[in-house]
Amino acid sequence: MVAGIFFTSEKFKANPPAVTFELTGETDNIFMIERDGLLYYTRALDREARSTHNLQVAALDASGAIVEGPVPITIEVKDINDNRPMFLQSKYEGSVRQNSRPEGKRKPFLYVNATDLDDPATPNAQLYYQIVIQLPMINNVMYFQINNKTGGISLTREGAKELDPAKNPSYNLVISVKDMGGQSENSFSDTTSVDVIVTENIWKAPETVEMVENSTDPHPIKITQVVYKQPEELAVILISEVRWNDPGAQYSLIDKEKWLRFPFSIDQEGDIYVTQPLDREEKDAKVVVAKDEYGEALSYPLTINVKVKDINDNPPTCPSPVSVFEVQENERLGSSIGTLTAHDRDEENTASSFLTYSIVEQTPKLPMDGLFLIENFSGMLQLAKQSLKKQDTPHYNLTVAVSDKAEAAISLGLGIAKPILESLDFKTLCSVQINVIDINDQIPIFEKSDYGNLTLAEDTNVGSTILAIQATDADEPFTGSSKILYHIIEGDSEGRLGVDTDPHTNTGHVIIKKRSVLEAAKESSGVQFGARIEEN
C-alpha cells in the first residue's frame, strides 16, 4: 500500500454526549480511528504475523469518559499466496534394498517433508511433490516414484526389478514441491536433493570400471580392480565368476557385438585389460568369458560395467548474446516471465552437461534488489517480490550464472571426486533483459471494414500474396501488447488461405495455401478476417 492513503473498513456513529471514539485491542499500530468514527488501517496486513485482530471501539464524551461501548470488532486477514514452500532439509539420505517391492506392496523407504506458512485451509498451502531429476537415468527409465501428497518415496516396478548396487550403488534424486496443489502457473516451489544408497541382495556382481575417453595412458590397463564413481557412459562386458583358486581354469573373451576392433584382453589369472583407448561410441560391446579345463562354464556369467567417461571440455553457452523477455505492469507474484535455456555440448544426462542457473546481479536495483527469481534447474524466471511499474524503470538487466560439472554436482550432492570437479567445471555468465511494458488493454482495429472484391489469375502460385490487410493497436508499440495476429473467421472452412503477419509493420499478408482456392473462388462467398493480440 502507498503510505498516507487509508482504506476505510467501517465508520461508527454515536449519540450525544459522545464527541469522539477510542480504539483498543490488537491494533499493532496499524488500525486507527478518527474522531468522526472512521476506522482505517495504515499499512499492509500480514496474515503470517497475525491472522485475526480483536479490537474494541468505545464512544467518549468531551471529558474522555466512556459513554457507549466498548464494542468488540474482529478483523480476519485473508490469506494470499506470498510464501514459498520450504523443505525441512536441504538434503535427505536413505537406503533401499535391491529387489525391494514397489509401492503398494510395502511402505515408502523415505519421506521428504516441506512446510508452507500460508493458510493450511487454502490451496495456497496445498503441497504437491514430484521427482524432477533422477541421476543416473538408465535407458530413460524412472526407478523411483513419490507420493504427490505425502512425499513418500518408493521404487517403481522397473526399479524393483533393475536396481543393482554392482551397477549403480547410489542414486541422486531432485525433489520439487509446489504450492497451490501444483496446478497453477503462479505456484511457488522449492527443491531438495535426496541421496539413495542401494544395498546388496544375494547376488554380488563385479563393480563398475571407470575409463577416460581416448586415454593417453600406456596400454594395456588392468581394469578388474574397480573403484566406483558416478556412471556417465557404460560399455558392457560379461565375465564369469572369478575362481582364483580353481586350478586349470582357462579364461577367454568372446566378442558378441562384432566390433571392428576389440580393445580387451584377459590373462589366465582372470584379470581383464583394456588394450587400446576406448571410444564412447563402442559402449554396447558384450563379451563372454571363462571355461574350465574341460570346456565347461565354471558358473553363470556376471556383468561388469566399463564406464567410458566423457571429459567435460565444453562450457555452457547462452542462447543469445542478450535474452530479451517482456513483463506487463500488472503481472502477479510468481508469474512466469520466460525461460532461459542454455546449452552444453558435453554428453547428455551426465554431470558434465547438467546445468544450474542463478542470478548474480540485477540492474537497476529499483525499487529494490531481488525482484526476480530463477529456478535452479529449469532456468524459468519468475516475478519474486512485487508487480513492476514502468515509471520506476522500463528495463531490467540480469546477469545469470550458468554452471556445469562442479556447480551442478554440488547442488545435487553427487558423489564425484573433488579433484575432478575442481579441474573440470565451467561457468558462463548470460545477459538477460526484461522489458516492463504497458498493460494490454486496447483491442486491434482494422483500417478498413471492407476490402472489396479480388480477382485472381488461374495460374496464381501457392504461396503467393494476394492481399494486404492492416489493423492498428493503441498499446505500447513494438511490444507483445501491440503485436497483431490475423486469422480467418469465416468463408474459408477448408483452410485454403493463410495470413502471415509482418512483425515490423503489423501488416497481414493473405497467401494461397492450396491450389483449390482458385476453383473455389468461382463460387465462394466473402471471407471475413479477425485480428487479435499475440499471447505472451
Coordinates of C-alpha atoms in Angstrom, one line a residue:
M1 CA 0.0 0.0 0.0
V2 CA 1.1 3.6 -0.6
A3 CA 2.0 5.5 2.5
G4 CA -0.6 8.2 3.5
I5 CA -3.6 6.5 1.8
F6 CA -6.1 5.0 4.3
F7 CA -8.6 2.4 3.3
T8 CA -12.0 2.6 5.0
S9 CA -13.3 -0.5 6.7
E10 CA -16.1 0.9 8.8
K11 CA -17.5 4.2 10.1
F12 CA -19.0 4.3 13.6
K13 CA -21.6 6.7 14.9
A14 CA -22.6 7.6 18.4
N15 CA -25.3 9.7 20.0
P16 CA -24.6 12.8 22.2
P17 CA -22.9 13.4 24.6
A18 CA -20.3 11.3 22.7
V19 CA -17.9 13.5 20.7
T20 CA -15.1 11.2 19.8
F21 CA -14.0 7.5 19.7
E22 CA -11.3 5.3 21.3
L23 CA -9.8 2.2 19.7
T24 CA -8.2 -0.5 21.8
G25 CA -7.1 -4.1 21.4
E26 CA -4.7 -5.7 18.9
T27 CA -4.2 -2.7 16.8
D28 CA -0.4 -3.3 16.2
N29 CA -0.2 0.4 15.4
I30 CA -1.9 -0.5 12.1
F31 CA -5.6 0.2 12.9
M32 CA -6.7 3.7 14.0
I33 CA -10.0 5.6 14.4
E34 CA -10.8 9.2 13.6
R35 CA -12.9 11.5 15.9
D36 CA -15.8 11.1 13.5
G37 CA -15.7 7.3 13.8
L38 CA -13.8 6.4 10.6
L39 CA -11.9 3.1 11.3
Y40 CA -9.0 2.6 8.9
Y41 CA -5.6 0.8 8.6
T42 CA -2.3 2.4 7.7
R43 CA -0.2 -0.3 6.1
A44 CA -0.5 -3.8 4.6
L45 CA -1.6 -6.6 6.8
D46 CA 0.4 -9.8 7.3
R47 CA -1.6 -13.0 8.0
E48 CA 1.5 -14.9 9.0
A49 CA 2.2 -12.3 11.7
R50 CA -1.4 -12.1 12.9
S51 CA -4.4 -13.8 11.3
T52 CA -7.1 -12.2 13.4
H53 CA -7.2 -8.7 15.0
N54 CA -9.5 -8.4 18.0
L55 CA -10.4 -4.7 18.6
Q56 CA -12.8 -2.7 20.8
V57 CA -14.4 0.7 19.9
A58 CA -15.8 3.0 22.7
A59 CA -17.5 6.3 22.4
L60 CA -16.2 9.1 24.7
D61 CA -17.6 12.4 25.9
A62 CA -15.7 15.7 26.0
S63 CA -14.1 14.8 29.3
G64 CA -12.8 11.5 27.9
A65 CA -15.3 9.3 29.8
I66 CA -16.8 6.2 28.0
V67 CA -20.5 6.8 27.3
E68 CA -21.1 3.9 24.9
G69 CA -19.3 0.6 24.4
P70 CA -16.7 -0.8 24.1
V71 CA -18.0 -2.6 21.0
P72 CA -15.9 -5.7 20.0
I73 CA -14.7 -5.9 16.5
T74 CA -13.0 -9.0 14.9
I75 CA -11.0 -8.4 11.7
E76 CA -9.9 -11.6 9.9
V77 CA -6.9 -11.3 7.5
K78 CA -7.5 -13.2 4.3
D79 CA -4.5 -15.2 3.1
I80 CA -2.7 -14.7 -0.3
N81 CA -0.1 -16.9 -1.7
D82 CA 3.0 -15.0 -0.6
N83 CA 5.1 -17.7 0.9
R84 CA 7.2 -20.3 -0.8
P85 CA 7.1 -23.9 0.4
M86 CA 10.3 -24.9 2.1
F87 CA 11.8 -28.4 2.6
L88 CA 12.7 -29.1 6.2
Q89 CA 16.1 -30.4 5.0
S90 CA 18.3 -29.2 2.1
K91 CA 19.5 -32.8 1.6
Y92 CA 18.0 -36.2 2.5
E93 CA 19.7 -39.6 2.7
G94 CA 18.1 -43.0 2.6
S95 CA 18.7 -46.6 1.5
V96 CA 16.7 -49.2 -0.3
R97 CA 17.4 -52.9 -0.7
Q98 CA 17.9 -54.4 -4.2
N99 CA 14.7 -56.1 -5.4
S100 CA 12.5 -54.3 -2.8
R101 CA 8.9 -54.3 -3.7
P102 CA 7.3 -51.2 -5.3
E103 CA 4.8 -49.0 -3.6
G104 CA 1.5 -50.9 -2.9
K105 CA 3.3 -53.9 -1.5
R106 CA 5.5 -52.1 1.1
K107 CA 5.8 -48.7 2.8
P108 CA 7.9 -46.0 1.3
F109 CA 11.6 -46.3 2.3
L110 CA 11.9 -42.5 2.8
Y111 CA 9.8 -39.4 3.3
V112 CA 10.6 -35.8 2.4
N113 CA 8.7 -33.0 4.1
A114 CA 8.1 -29.4 3.3
T115 CA 6.1 -26.6 5.1
D116 CA 4.3 -23.5 3.8
L117 CA 3.5 -20.6 6.0
D118 CA 0.3 -19.7 4.1
D119 CA -3.1 -20.7 5.5
P120 CA -3.3 -24.5 5.6
A121 CA -7.0 -24.4 4.9
T122 CA -6.5 -22.8 1.5
P123 CA -4.9 -24.1 -1.7
N124 CA -2.0 -21.6 -1.0
A125 CA -0.5 -24.2 1.3
Q126 CA -1.6 -27.3 -0.5
L127 CA 1.7 -29.0 -1.4
Y128 CA 2.5 -31.2 -4.4
Y129 CA 5.6 -33.3 -4.5
Q130 CA 7.3 -34.7 -7.6
I131 CA 10.6 -36.2 -8.7
V132 CA 12.1 -33.9 -11.4
I133 CA 15.5 -35.5 -11.8
Q134 CA 17.0 -39.0 -11.3
L135 CA 20.7 -39.5 -11.8
P136 CA 21.8 -41.7 -13.3
M137 CA 18.9 -42.2 -15.7
I138 CA 19.3 -45.6 -17.3
N139 CA 17.6 -46.0 -20.7
N140 CA 15.3 -43.1 -19.7
V141 CA 13.5 -45.3 -17.1
M142 CA 12.5 -44.0 -13.7
Y143 CA 13.3 -46.4 -10.9
F144 CA 11.8 -44.2 -8.1
Q145 CA 8.4 -42.7 -7.5
I146 CA 6.9 -40.3 -4.9
N147 CA 3.5 -39.9 -3.4
N148 CA 2.5 -36.4 -4.6
K149 CA 0.6 -35.7 -1.3
T150 CA 2.7 -37.4 1.4
G151 CA 6.2 -37.1 0.0
G152 CA 6.8 -40.9 0.4
I153 CA 9.5 -42.3 -1.9
S154 CA 9.4 -45.9 -3.1
L155 CA 10.5 -48.0 -6.1
T156 CA 8.7 -48.3 -9.4
R157 CA 8.1 -51.8 -10.8
E158 CA 11.2 -51.2 -13.1
G159 CA 13.2 -50.1 -10.1
A160 CA 12.3 -53.2 -8.1
K161 CA 13.4 -55.3 -11.0
E162 CA 16.5 -53.5 -12.2
L163 CA 18.2 -51.9 -9.2
D164 CA 21.7 -53.4 -8.8
P165 CA 24.3 -52.0 -6.4
A166 CA 27.0 -53.5 -8.5
K167 CA 26.0 -51.3 -11.4
N168 CA 24.9 -48.2 -9.5
P169 CA 25.2 -48.3 -5.7
S170 CA 23.7 -44.8 -5.3
Y171 CA 21.2 -42.5 -7.0
N172 CA 20.5 -38.9 -6.6
L173 CA 17.0 -37.5 -6.8
V174 CA 16.0 -33.9 -7.1
I175 CA 12.5 -33.5 -5.5
S176 CA 10.3 -30.5 -6.2
V177 CA 7.5 -29.3 -4.0
K178 CA 4.9 -26.7 -5.3
D179 CA 2.1 -24.9 -3.5
M180 CA -1.4 -24.4 -5.0
G181 CA -1.5 -28.2 -5.4
G182 CA 0.9 -27.8 -8.3
Q183 CA -2.0 -26.8 -10.5
S184 CA -1.2 -23.1 -11.0
E185 CA 1.4 -21.4 -13.2
N186 CA 1.9 -19.0 -10.3
S187 CA 2.8 -21.7 -7.8
F188 CA 5.9 -21.2 -5.8
S189 CA 8.3 -24.1 -5.5
D190 CA 11.4 -25.4 -3.7
T191 CA 13.8 -28.3 -4.4
T192 CA 15.8 -30.7 -2.3
S193 CA 18.4 -33.4 -3.0
V194 CA 17.9 -37.0 -2.0
D195 CA 20.9 -39.5 -1.9
V196 CA 19.7 -43.1 -2.1
I197 CA 22.1 -45.9 -1.3
V198 CA 21.2 -49.3 -2.9
T199 CA 22.2 -52.2 -0.6
E200 CA 23.0 -55.6 -1.9
N201 CA 20.7 -58.5 -2.1
I202 CA 22.1 -62.1 -2.5
W203 CA 23.9 -61.9 -5.9
K204 CA 27.1 -59.9 -5.9
A205 CA 28.4 -58.7 -9.3
P206 CA 31.8 -57.1 -10.1
E207 CA 31.9 -53.4 -9.6
T208 CA 31.9 -50.7 -12.3
V209 CA 35.1 -49.7 -14.1
E210 CA 35.7 -46.0 -15.0
M211 CA 37.8 -45.3 -18.1
V212 CA 38.5 -41.9 -19.5
E213 CA 37.6 -41.5 -23.1
N214 CA 40.5 -41.6 -25.5
S215 CA 43.0 -42.0 -22.7
T216 CA 46.7 -41.4 -23.5
D217 CA 47.9 -43.6 -20.6
P218 CA 50.2 -46.6 -21.5
H219 CA 48.2 -49.7 -22.5
P220 CA 47.3 -52.4 -21.6
I221 CA 45.5 -51.2 -18.5
K222 CA 44.2 -53.6 -15.9
I223 CA 40.5 -53.0 -15.2
T224 CA 39.4 -55.8 -12.9
Q225 CA 40.2 -53.8 -9.7
V226 CA 37.4 -51.2 -9.6
V227 CA 36.8 -48.0 -7.7
Y228 CA 33.2 -46.9 -8.2
K229 CA 32.4 -43.4 -9.4
Q230 CA 29.2 -41.9 -10.8
P231 CA 28.4 -43.6 -14.1
E232 CA 28.2 -41.4 -17.2
E233 CA 28.6 -43.8 -20.2
L234 CA 28.6 -47.6 -19.9
A235 CA 30.2 -50.2 -22.1
V236 CA 29.0 -53.7 -21.1
I237 CA 31.3 -56.7 -20.7
L238 CA 30.2 -60.1 -19.4
I239 CA 32.6 -62.1 -17.1
S240 CA 32.1 -65.4 -15.3
E241 CA 32.5 -65.7 -11.6
V242 CA 36.2 -65.4 -10.8
R243 CA 37.5 -68.6 -9.2
W244 CA 41.1 -67.6 -8.3
N245 CA 41.9 -70.9 -6.5
D246 CA 40.5 -73.3 -9.1
P247 CA 43.5 -74.9 -10.9
G248 CA 43.2 -75.3 -14.6
A249 CA 40.7 -72.6 -15.3
Q250 CA 41.1 -71.1 -18.7
Y251 CA 39.8 -67.6 -19.5
S252 CA 38.9 -66.2 -22.8
L253 CA 36.9 -63.2 -24.2
I254 CA 34.4 -63.6 -26.9
D255 CA 33.2 -60.6 -28.9
K256 CA 29.4 -60.7 -29.1
E257 CA 28.9 -57.3 -30.8
K258 CA 31.3 -57.8 -33.7
W259 CA 33.4 -54.7 -33.0
L260 CA 35.7 -53.5 -35.8
R261 CA 38.3 -53.7 -33.1
F262 CA 38.3 -55.5 -29.8
P263 CA 40.2 -53.5 -27.2
F264 CA 40.1 -56.0 -24.3
S265 CA 42.1 -59.0 -23.2
I266 CA 42.2 -61.4 -20.3
D267 CA 45.1 -63.4 -18.8
Q268 CA 45.0 -66.8 -17.2
E269 CA 44.7 -65.2 -13.7
G270 CA 41.3 -63.8 -14.7
D271 CA 42.4 -60.2 -14.9
I272 CA 40.8 -58.2 -17.7
Y273 CA 42.7 -55.5 -19.6
V274 CA 41.9 -52.6 -21.9
T275 CA 44.5 -52.8 -24.7
Q276 CA 43.5 -49.6 -26.6
P277 CA 42.0 -46.2 -25.9
L278 CA 38.2 -46.6 -25.6
D279 CA 35.6 -44.7 -27.7
R280 CA 32.2 -43.9 -26.2
E281 CA 30.6 -44.9 -29.5
E282 CA 31.6 -48.5 -28.7
K283 CA 29.8 -48.6 -25.4
D284 CA 27.4 -51.5 -26.2
A285 CA 30.0 -54.2 -26.8
K286 CA 29.4 -57.5 -24.9
V287 CA 32.0 -60.2 -24.0
V288 CA 31.6 -63.7 -22.5
V289 CA 34.4 -65.3 -20.5
A290 CA 35.7 -68.4 -18.8
K291 CA 35.6 -72.1 -19.2
D292 CA 37.3 -74.8 -17.2
E293 CA 39.9 -77.2 -18.5
Y294 CA 37.1 -79.4 -20.0
G295 CA 35.5 -76.6 -21.8
E296 CA 32.6 -76.3 -19.3
A297 CA 31.5 -73.0 -17.9
L298 CA 32.5 -72.5 -14.3
S299 CA 29.4 -70.6 -13.4
Y300 CA 26.8 -68.2 -14.7
P301 CA 28.5 -65.0 -16.1
L302 CA 28.4 -61.8 -14.1
T303 CA 28.2 -58.4 -15.5
I304 CA 30.9 -55.8 -15.2
N305 CA 30.2 -52.2 -16.4
V306 CA 33.0 -50.3 -18.0
K307 CA 32.3 -46.6 -18.0
V308 CA 33.8 -44.7 -20.8
K309 CA 33.9 -41.2 -19.2
D310 CA 33.1 -38.1 -21.2
I311 CA 35.6 -35.4 -20.5
N312 CA 33.9 -32.1 -19.5
D313 CA 35.6 -29.9 -22.1
N314 CA 32.7 -27.7 -23.2
P315 CA 31.4 -24.7 -21.2
P316 CA 27.7 -23.8 -21.1
T317 CA 26.6 -21.5 -23.9
C318 CA 24.0 -18.7 -23.7
P319 CA 21.1 -19.0 -26.2
S320 CA 21.9 -15.5 -27.5
P321 CA 24.1 -12.5 -26.6
V322 CA 21.2 -11.0 -24.7
S323 CA 18.0 -12.9 -24.0
V324 CA 15.0 -10.4 -24.0
F325 CA 11.8 -11.0 -22.1
E326 CA 8.7 -8.9 -21.5
V327 CA 6.5 -8.5 -18.4
Q328 CA 3.4 -6.4 -18.1
E329 CA 3.0 -3.9 -15.3
N330 CA 0.1 -5.9 -13.7
E331 CA 1.7 -9.3 -13.6
R332 CA 1.2 -11.1 -10.3
L333 CA 3.8 -12.5 -8.0
G334 CA 5.1 -15.9 -9.1
S335 CA 4.2 -15.2 -12.8
S336 CA 6.5 -16.9 -15.3
I337 CA 8.4 -14.3 -17.3
G338 CA 10.1 -16.7 -19.6
T339 CA 12.7 -19.5 -19.6
L340 CA 16.5 -19.0 -20.1
T341 CA 17.7 -22.2 -21.8
A342 CA 21.5 -22.5 -22.1
H343 CA 23.2 -25.4 -23.8
D344 CA 26.2 -27.7 -23.2
R345 CA 27.9 -29.8 -25.9
D346 CA 29.0 -32.4 -23.5
E347 CA 27.3 -35.8 -23.2
E348 CA 23.6 -35.6 -22.3
N349 CA 22.3 -36.9 -18.9
T350 CA 25.7 -36.5 -17.3
A351 CA 27.1 -34.1 -14.7
S352 CA 29.2 -32.6 -17.5
S353 CA 26.1 -31.3 -19.3
F354 CA 23.7 -30.8 -16.4
L355 CA 23.2 -27.1 -15.8
T356 CA 22.2 -24.9 -12.9
Y357 CA 21.1 -21.3 -13.0
S358 CA 21.5 -18.4 -10.5
I359 CA 21.0 -14.7 -10.7
V360 CA 24.2 -12.9 -9.7
E361 CA 23.3 -9.3 -10.4
Q362 CA 20.2 -7.1 -11.1
T363 CA 20.5 -3.6 -12.5
P364 CA 19.0 -1.3 -11.7
K365 CA 18.1 -2.2 -8.1
L366 CA 14.9 -0.2 -8.2
P367 CA 12.6 -0.1 -6.3
M368 CA 14.6 -3.0 -4.6
D369 CA 17.0 -5.7 -5.4
G370 CA 15.9 -9.3 -5.8
L371 CA 12.8 -8.6 -7.9
F372 CA 13.3 -11.8 -9.9
L373 CA 13.8 -15.5 -9.2
I374 CA 15.2 -18.1 -11.5
E375 CA 14.6 -21.8 -10.9
N376 CA 17.9 -23.6 -10.3
F377 CA 17.4 -26.4 -12.8
S378 CA 14.9 -25.2 -15.4
G379 CA 16.0 -21.6 -15.9
M380 CA 12.4 -20.3 -15.5
L381 CA 12.3 -16.7 -14.5
Q382 CA 9.6 -15.5 -12.1
L383 CA 8.4 -12.3 -10.5
A384 CA 9.5 -12.6 -6.9
K385 CA 8.6 -9.6 -4.7
Q386 CA 6.1 -7.2 -6.3
S387 CA 4.5 -6.1 -9.5
L388 CA 6.6 -3.8 -11.6
K389 CA 6.0 -0.2 -12.7
K390 CA 7.3 1.1 -15.9
Q391 CA 7.7 4.5 -14.3
D392 CA 10.2 3.1 -11.8
T393 CA 12.3 1.7 -14.7
P394 CA 11.3 0.4 -18.1
H395 CA 14.2 -2.2 -18.4
Y396 CA 16.0 -4.5 -16.0
N397 CA 19.2 -6.3 -16.8
L398 CA 20.1 -9.5 -15.1
T399 CA 23.4 -11.4 -15.1
V400 CA 22.7 -15.1 -14.8
A401 CA 25.4 -17.6 -14.0
V402 CA 25.0 -21.0 -15.8
S403 CA 27.2 -23.7 -14.3
D404 CA 28.0 -27.3 -15.2
K405 CA 30.1 -30.1 -13.5
A406 CA 31.2 -28.9 -10.1
E407 CA 28.4 -26.4 -9.5
A408 CA 25.7 -28.8 -10.6
A409 CA 27.2 -31.7 -8.8
I410 CA 27.5 -29.7 -5.5
S411 CA 23.8 -28.5 -5.9
L412 CA 22.8 -32.1 -6.4
G413 CA 25.1 -33.6 -3.8
L414 CA 26.6 -36.0 -6.4
G415 CA 29.5 -38.2 -5.1
I416 CA 32.1 -37.2 -7.6
A417 CA 35.7 -36.8 -6.6
K418 CA 36.6 -33.2 -5.6
P419 CA 39.9 -33.1 -7.7
I420 CA 37.9 -34.0 -10.8
L421 CA 35.3 -31.4 -10.0
E422 CA 37.8 -28.6 -9.4
S423 CA 39.6 -29.2 -12.7
L424 CA 36.6 -29.7 -15.0
D425 CA 33.9 -27.2 -14.0
F426 CA 32.7 -24.3 -16.2
K427 CA 30.6 -21.3 -15.5
T428 CA 29.2 -18.9 -18.1
L429 CA 27.5 -15.5 -17.5
C430 CA 24.4 -14.9 -19.6
S431 CA 22.8 -11.5 -20.1
V432 CA 19.0 -11.2 -19.7
Q433 CA 17.0 -8.0 -20.4
I434 CA 13.5 -7.8 -19.0
N435 CA 11.3 -5.0 -20.5
V436 CA 8.4 -3.7 -18.5
I437 CA 5.5 -3.0 -20.9
D438 CA 2.1 -1.3 -20.5
I439 CA -0.9 -3.3 -19.7
N440 CA -2.5 -4.8 -22.8
D441 CA -5.9 -3.0 -22.6
Q442 CA -6.5 -2.0 -26.2
I443 CA -8.1 -4.0 -29.0
P444 CA -6.8 -4.0 -32.6
I445 CA -8.9 -2.0 -35.1
F446 CA -8.9 -2.7 -38.9
E447 CA -8.1 0.3 -41.0
K448 CA -10.9 -0.8 -43.5
S449 CA -14.1 -2.6 -42.8
D450 CA -14.4 -4.0 -46.3
Y451 CA -11.5 -4.9 -48.7
G452 CA -13.8 -5.3 -51.7
N453 CA -13.7 -8.0 -54.4
L454 CA -10.5 -9.7 -55.5
T455 CA -9.8 -11.3 -58.9
L456 CA -7.1 -14.0 -59.2
A457 CA -5.4 -15.4 -62.3
E458 CA -5.8 -19.1 -62.7
D459 CA -2.1 -19.7 -62.7
T460 CA -1.5 -17.9 -59.4
N461 CA 1.1 -20.0 -57.4
V462 CA 0.6 -21.5 -54.0
G463 CA 2.4 -19.2 -51.5
S464 CA 1.6 -16.0 -53.5
T465 CA 0.4 -13.0 -51.5
I466 CA -3.0 -11.9 -52.9
L467 CA -4.0 -9.2 -50.4
A468 CA -2.5 -7.0 -47.7
I469 CA -4.7 -6.2 -44.6
Q470 CA -3.9 -3.8 -41.9
A471 CA -5.0 -3.3 -38.3
T472 CA -3.6 -1.0 -35.6
D473 CA -3.4 -1.3 -31.8
A474 CA -3.1 1.6 -29.4
D475 CA -1.0 -0.3 -26.9
E476 CA 2.8 0.3 -26.5
P477 CA 4.4 -0.2 -29.9
F478 CA 6.9 -2.9 -30.6
T479 CA 5.9 -5.0 -27.6
G480 CA 3.9 -8.1 -27.2
S481 CA 0.9 -5.9 -26.2
S482 CA 0.7 -4.5 -29.7
K483 CA 1.8 -7.4 -31.9
I484 CA -1.2 -8.4 -34.0
L485 CA -2.0 -11.8 -35.3
Y486 CA -4.6 -12.3 -38.1
H487 CA -7.0 -15.2 -38.6
I488 CA -9.8 -16.1 -40.9
I489 CA -13.1 -16.5 -39.1
E490 CA -15.5 -17.0 -41.9
G491 CA -15.6 -18.1 -45.6
D492 CA -12.6 -20.5 -45.7
S493 CA -13.6 -23.6 -43.8
E494 CA -11.2 -25.8 -45.8
G495 CA -8.1 -23.7 -44.9
R496 CA -7.2 -22.7 -48.4
L497 CA -5.9 -19.3 -47.4
G498 CA -3.5 -18.2 -44.7
V499 CA -2.4 -14.8 -43.2
D500 CA 1.2 -14.0 -42.2
T501 CA 2.0 -11.0 -40.1
D502 CA 4.9 -8.7 -40.7
P503 CA 6.4 -8.2 -37.2
H504 CA 7.7 -4.8 -38.1
T505 CA 4.5 -3.2 -39.6
N506 CA 1.7 -5.5 -38.3
T507 CA 0.6 -5.9 -41.9
G508 CA -1.3 -9.1 -42.6
H509 CA -0.3 -10.8 -45.9
V510 CA -3.1 -13.1 -47.2
I511 CA -1.5 -16.0 -49.1
I512 CA -2.7 -19.0 -51.0
K513 CA -2.1 -22.3 -49.1
K514 CA -3.9 -24.7 -51.5
R515 CA -4.5 -24.5 -55.3
S516 CA -8.1 -25.5 -54.7
V517 CA -8.7 -21.9 -53.7
L518 CA -8.7 -20.9 -57.4
E519 CA -11.5 -23.3 -58.3
A520 CA -13.4 -22.4 -55.1
A521 CA -13.1 -18.7 -55.8
K522 CA -15.5 -19.0 -58.8
E523 CA -18.4 -19.8 -56.4
S524 CA -17.2 -18.8 -52.9
S525 CA -18.8 -16.3 -50.6
G526 CA -16.9 -13.5 -48.9
V527 CA -14.0 -14.1 -46.5
Q528 CA -14.0 -12.5 -43.0
F529 CA -10.8 -11.7 -41.2
G530 CA -10.2 -11.2 -37.5
A531 CA -7.3 -9.7 -35.5
R532 CA -6.1 -10.3 -32.0
I533 CA -3.0 -9.6 -29.9
E534 CA -0.4 -12.3 -29.5
E535 CA -0.5 -14.1 -26.2
N536 CA 2.7 -13.6 -24.2

